[in-house]
């Protein structure tokens, strides 16, 4: 009965996910423009893709953003979870505050941070009114700092979820381990580094997969916050795909870019997920 109940999900995965992915890959080798067509073009779409400065910039942006977002999300999430795990007062209130931004869409988050970072009435203007008249902080119009603006907005929204996941993992650690560490006089930081972190490896794997999936499909935050600017300094692959498929009416190029995104997911996330969740359980 369990296998029968799982059939709809299996069929959905085969038809919708695998089928549509295969359809996209197939037409990435064609000359499709406004509508899909079967005119085979070989690797020309991919050659053009990797010779396009906009695509190269989008890959660079997502790589820098991805590495920083992944590391900072895991570190901040774990630190906040460790603080909440100290049985502090009003813990439920702090959990709600940390998790609340995650309930907002990336469009809302982008618009909120666009206002916060606006030099005319955001952080820069507030600091200048406080007396520091030469203070300058305008990352949205600085190609060197715009990734920092994306990081601030992305971390503000997503760190709460990672904190809750980490907190659940910490609450699953046997209390006797903490007692034994205290009896042996082991400092708290060593307990976290050498005992707690190895135990929470599956939790970190889950958080990494969730963060990685969000990084690869990053789109709406960029559209709402920077529109890919200034210039093309904050372009991301998902925005490149959308623009070429709908704005430029070049389906072949958009399919090629989306295929490269799919390949990145398979190369980076899938092996780790298989090792962590599909491998044999250790005794």
Coordinates of N, CA, C and O in Angstrom, one line a residue, residues 90-171:
X90 N 12.4 34.3 27.2 CA 11.7 34.7 26.0 C 12.3 34.1 24.7 O 12.4 34.7 23.7
X91 N 12.7 32.8 24.9 CA 13.2 32.1 23.7 C 12.3 32.1 22.5 O 12.7 32.2 21.4
X92 N 11.0 31.8 22.8 CA 10.0 31.7 21.8 C 9.9 33.0 21.0 O 9.7 33.0 19.8
X93 N 10.0 34.1 21.7 CA 10.0 35.5 21.1 C 11.1 35.6 20.1 O 11.0 36.1 19.0
X94 N 12.3 35.3 20.6 CA 13.5 35.4 19.7 C 13.4 34.5 18.5 O 13.8 34.9 17.4
X95 N 12.9 33.3 18.7 CA 12.7 32.4 17.6 C 11.8 33.0 16.5 O 12.0 32.9 15.3
X96 N 10.7 33.6 17.0 CA 9.8 34.2 16.1 C 10.4 35.4 15.3 O 10.2 35.5 14.1
X97 N 11.2 36.2 16.0 CA 11.9 37.3 15.4 C 12.9 36.9 14.4 O 12.9 37.4 13.2
X98 N 13.7 35.8 14.7 CA 14.6 35.3 13.7 C 14.0 34.7 12.5 O 14.5 34.8 11.4
X99 N 12.8 34.0 12.7 CA 12.2 33.3 11.6 C 11.2 34.1 10.8 O 10.9 33.8 9.7
X100 N 10.8 35.3 11.4 CA 9.8 36.1 10.7 C 10.2 36.5 9.3 O 9.4 36.4 8.3
X101 N 11.5 37.0 9.1 CA 11.8 37.4 7.7 C 11.7 36.3 6.7 O 11.4 36.6 5.5
X102 N 11.8 35.0 7.1 CA 11.7 33.9 6.1 C 10.3 33.8 5.6 O 10.1 33.3 4.5
X103 N 9.3 34.4 6.3 CA 7.9 34.3 5.9 C 7.7 35.3 4.7 O 6.6 35.2 4.1
X104 N 8.6 36.3 4.5 CA 8.4 37.3 3.5 C 9.0 36.7 2.2 O 9.9 36.0 2.2
X105 N 8.4 37.2 1.1 CA 8.9 36.8 -0.2 C 10.2 37.6 -0.5 O 10.5 38.6 0.1
X106 N 11.0 37.1 -1.4 CA 12.3 37.8 -1.8 C 11.9 39.1 -2.4 O 12.8 40.1 -2.3
X107 N 10.8 39.3 -3.1 CA 10.4 40.6 -3.7 C 10.2 41.6 -2.6 O 10.8 42.7 -2.6
X108 N 9.5 41.2 -1.5 CA 9.3 42.1 -0.4 C 10.6 42.4 0.3 O 10.9 43.6 0.6
X109 N 11.4 41.4 0.5 CA 12.8 41.6 1.1 C 13.6 42.6 0.3 O 14.3 43.5 0.8
X110 N 13.6 42.4 -1.0 CA 14.4 43.3 -1.9 C 13.9 44.7 -1.8 O 14.8 45.6 -1.8
X111 N 12.6 44.9 -1.8 CA 12.1 46.3 -1.7 C 12.4 46.9 -0.4 O 12.7 48.1 -0.3
X112 N 12.3 46.1 0.7 CA 12.6 46.7 2.0 C 14.1 47.1 2.1 O 14.4 48.2 2.5
X113 N 15.0 46.2 1.6 CA 16.4 46.6 1.7 C 16.8 47.6 0.6 O 17.8 48.4 0.8
X114 N 16.0 47.8 -0.4 CA 16.3 48.9 -1.3 C 16.0 50.2 -0.7 O 16.7 51.2 -0.9
X115 N 15.0 50.2 0.2 CA 14.7 51.4 1.0 C 15.8 51.7 2.0 O 16.3 52.8 2.2
X116 N 16.2 50.6 2.7 CA 17.2 50.7 3.8 C 18.5 51.2 3.2 O 19.2 52.0 3.9
X117 N 18.9 50.8 2.1 CA 20.2 51.1 1.5 C 20.2 52.3 0.6 O 21.2 52.7 0.0
X118 N 19.0 52.9 0.4 CA 18.9 54.1 -0.5 C 19.6 55.3 0.2 O 19.4 55.6 1.3
X119 N 20.6 55.9 -0.5 CA 21.3 57.0 0.1 C 20.5 58.2 0.4 O 21.0 59.0 1.3
X120 N 19.4 58.4 -0.2 CA 18.6 59.6 0.1 C 17.8 59.5 1.4 O 17.5 60.6 2.0
X121 N 17.3 58.3 1.8 CA 16.6 58.3 3.0 C 16.8 57.0 3.8 O 16.0 56.6 4.7
X122 N 17.9 56.3 3.5 CA 18.2 55.0 4.2 C 19.3 55.2 5.2 O 19.3 56.3 6.0
X123 N 20.2 54.2 5.4 CA 21.2 54.3 6.4 C 22.1 55.5 6.2 O 22.4 56.2 7.2
X124 N 22.5 55.8 5.0 CA 23.4 56.9 4.8 C 22.8 58.2 5.3 O 23.5 59.0 6.0
X125 N 21.6 58.5 5.0 CA 20.9 59.7 5.4 C 20.7 59.8 6.9 O 20.8 60.8 7.5
X126 N 20.4 58.6 7.5 CA 20.1 58.6 8.9 C 21.4 58.9 9.7 O 21.4 59.7 10.7
X127 N 22.5 58.3 9.2 CA 23.8 58.6 9.9 C 24.2 60.1 9.7 O 24.7 60.7 10.6
X128 N 24.0 60.6 8.5 CA 24.3 62.0 8.3 C 23.5 62.9 9.2 O 24.0 63.9 9.7
X129 N 22.2 62.6 9.4 CA 21.4 63.4 10.2 C 21.8 63.4 11.7 O 21.6 64.3 12.5
X130 N 22.5 62.2 12.0 CA 23.0 62.0 13.4 C 24.2 62.8 13.7 O 24.7 62.9 14.8
X131 N 24.8 63.4 12.6 CA 26.0 64.3 12.8 C 27.2 63.9 12.0 O 28.1 64.8 11.8
X132 N 27.3 62.8 11.4 CA 28.4 62.4 10.6 C 28.1 62.7 9.1 O 27.6 61.9 8.3
X133 N 28.3 64.0 8.8 CA 27.8 64.5 7.5 C 28.6 64.0 6.3 O 28.1 64.1 5.1
X134 N 29.8 63.5 6.5 CA 30.6 62.9 5.4 C 30.4 61.4 5.2 O 31.1 60.8 4.3
X135 N 29.6 60.8 6.0 CA 29.4 59.4 5.9 C 28.8 59.0 4.5 O 27.9 59.6 4.0
X136 N 29.4 58.0 3.9 CA 28.9 57.5 2.6 C 28.7 56.0 2.6 O 29.6 55.3 2.9
X137 N 27.5 55.6 2.2 CA 27.2 54.1 2.2 C 26.1 53.9 1.1 O 24.9 54.1 1.4
X138 N 26.5 53.6 -0.1 CA 25.6 53.4 -1.2 C 26.0 52.2 -2.0 O 26.4 52.3 -3.1
X139 N 25.8 51.0 -1.4 CA 26.3 49.8 -2.1 C 25.5 49.5 -3.4 O 26.0 48.8 -4.3
X140 N 24.2 49.9 -3.5 CA 23.4 49.6 -4.6 C 23.9 50.3 -5.9 O 23.5 49.8 -7.0
X141 N 24.7 51.3 -5.8 CA 25.2 52.0 -6.9 C 26.7 51.9 -7.0 O 27.4 52.7 -7.7
X142 N 27.3 50.9 -6.4 CA 28.7 50.7 -6.4 C 28.9 49.2 -6.8 O 28.6 48.3 -6.1
X143 N 29.5 49.0 -8.0 CA 29.7 47.6 -8.5 C 30.6 46.8 -7.6 O 30.5 45.5 -7.6
X144 N 31.4 47.4 -6.8 CA 32.3 46.6 -5.9 C 31.6 46.2 -4.6 O 32.0 45.2 -4.0
X145 N 30.5 46.9 -4.3 CA 29.8 46.6 -3.0 C 28.5 46.0 -3.2 O 27.8 45.6 -2.2
X146 N 28.0 45.9 -4.4 CA 26.6 45.5 -4.6 C 26.3 44.1 -4.2 O 25.2 43.7 -3.7
X147 N 27.4 43.2 -4.3 CA 27.2 41.8 -3.8 C 27.0 41.8 -2.3 O 26.2 41.0 -1.7
X148 N 27.6 42.8 -1.6 CA 27.4 42.9 -0.1 C 26.0 43.3 0.2 O 25.4 42.8 1.2
X149 N 25.4 44.1 -0.7 CA 24.0 44.4 -0.5 C 23.1 43.2 -0.6 O 22.1 43.0 0.1
X150 N 23.4 42.4 -1.7 CA 22.6 41.2 -1.9 C 22.8 40.2 -0.7 O 21.8 39.6 -0.2
X151 N 24.0 40.2 -0.2 CA 24.3 39.3 1.0 C 23.5 39.7 2.2 O 22.9 38.9 2.9
X152 N 23.5 41.0 2.5 CA 22.8 41.5 3.7 C 21.3 41.2 3.6 O 20.7 40.7 4.6
X153 N 20.7 41.4 2.4 CA 19.3 41.1 2.3 C 19.0 39.6 2.3 O 18.1 39.1 3.0
X154 N 19.9 38.8 1.6 CA 19.7 37.4 1.6 C 19.9 36.7 3.0 O 19.1 35.9 3.4
X155 N 20.9 37.2 3.7 CA 21.1 36.6 5.1 C 20.0 37.0 6.0 O 19.6 36.3 6.9
X156 N 19.6 38.3 5.9 CA 18.5 38.7 6.8 C 17.2 37.9 6.6 O 16.6 37.5 7.6
X157 N 17.0 37.4 5.4 CA 15.8 36.6 5.2 C 16.0 35.1 5.5 O 15.1 34.5 6.2
X158 N 17.1 34.6 5.2 CA 17.3 33.1 5.2 C 18.0 32.6 6.5 O 17.8 31.4 6.8
X159 N 18.7 33.4 7.2 CA 19.4 32.9 8.4 C 18.5 32.4 9.5 O 18.9 31.4 10.2
X160 N 17.3 32.9 9.6 CA 16.4 32.5 10.6 C 16.0 31.0 10.4 O 15.9 30.3 11.4
X161 N 15.8 30.6 9.2 CA 15.4 29.2 9.0 C 16.6 28.3 9.3 O 16.4 27.2 10.0
X162 N 17.8 28.7 9.0 CA 19.0 27.9 9.3 C 19.2 27.8 10.9 O 19.5 26.8 11.4
X163 N 18.9 28.9 11.5 CA 19.0 29.0 13.0 C 18.0 28.0 13.6 O 18.4 27.2 14.5
X164 N 16.8 27.9 13.1 CA 15.8 27.0 13.7 C 16.2 25.5 13.4 O 16.1 24.7 14.3
X165 N 16.8 25.3 12.2 CA 17.2 23.9 11.9 C 18.4 23.5 12.8 O 18.4 22.4 13.4
X166 N 19.3 24.4 13.0 CA 20.4 24.2 13.9 C 20.0 24.0 15.4 O 20.5 23.1 16.1
X167 N 19.0 24.8 15.8 CA 18.5 24.7 17.1 C 17.8 23.3 17.4 O 18.0 22.7 18.4
X168 N 17.1 22.8 16.4 CA 16.5 21.5 16.5 C 17.6 20.4 16.6 O 17.4 19.5 17.3
X169 N 18.7 20.6 15.8 CA 19.8 19.7 15.9 C 20.5 19.7 17.3 O 20.8 18.6 17.9
X170 N 20.6 20.9 17.9 CA 21.2 21.0 19.2 C 20.4 20.4 20.3 O 20.9 19.8 21.2
X171 N 19.0 20.6 20.1 CA 18.1 20.0 21.1 C 18.1 18.5 21.0 O 17.6 17.8 22.0

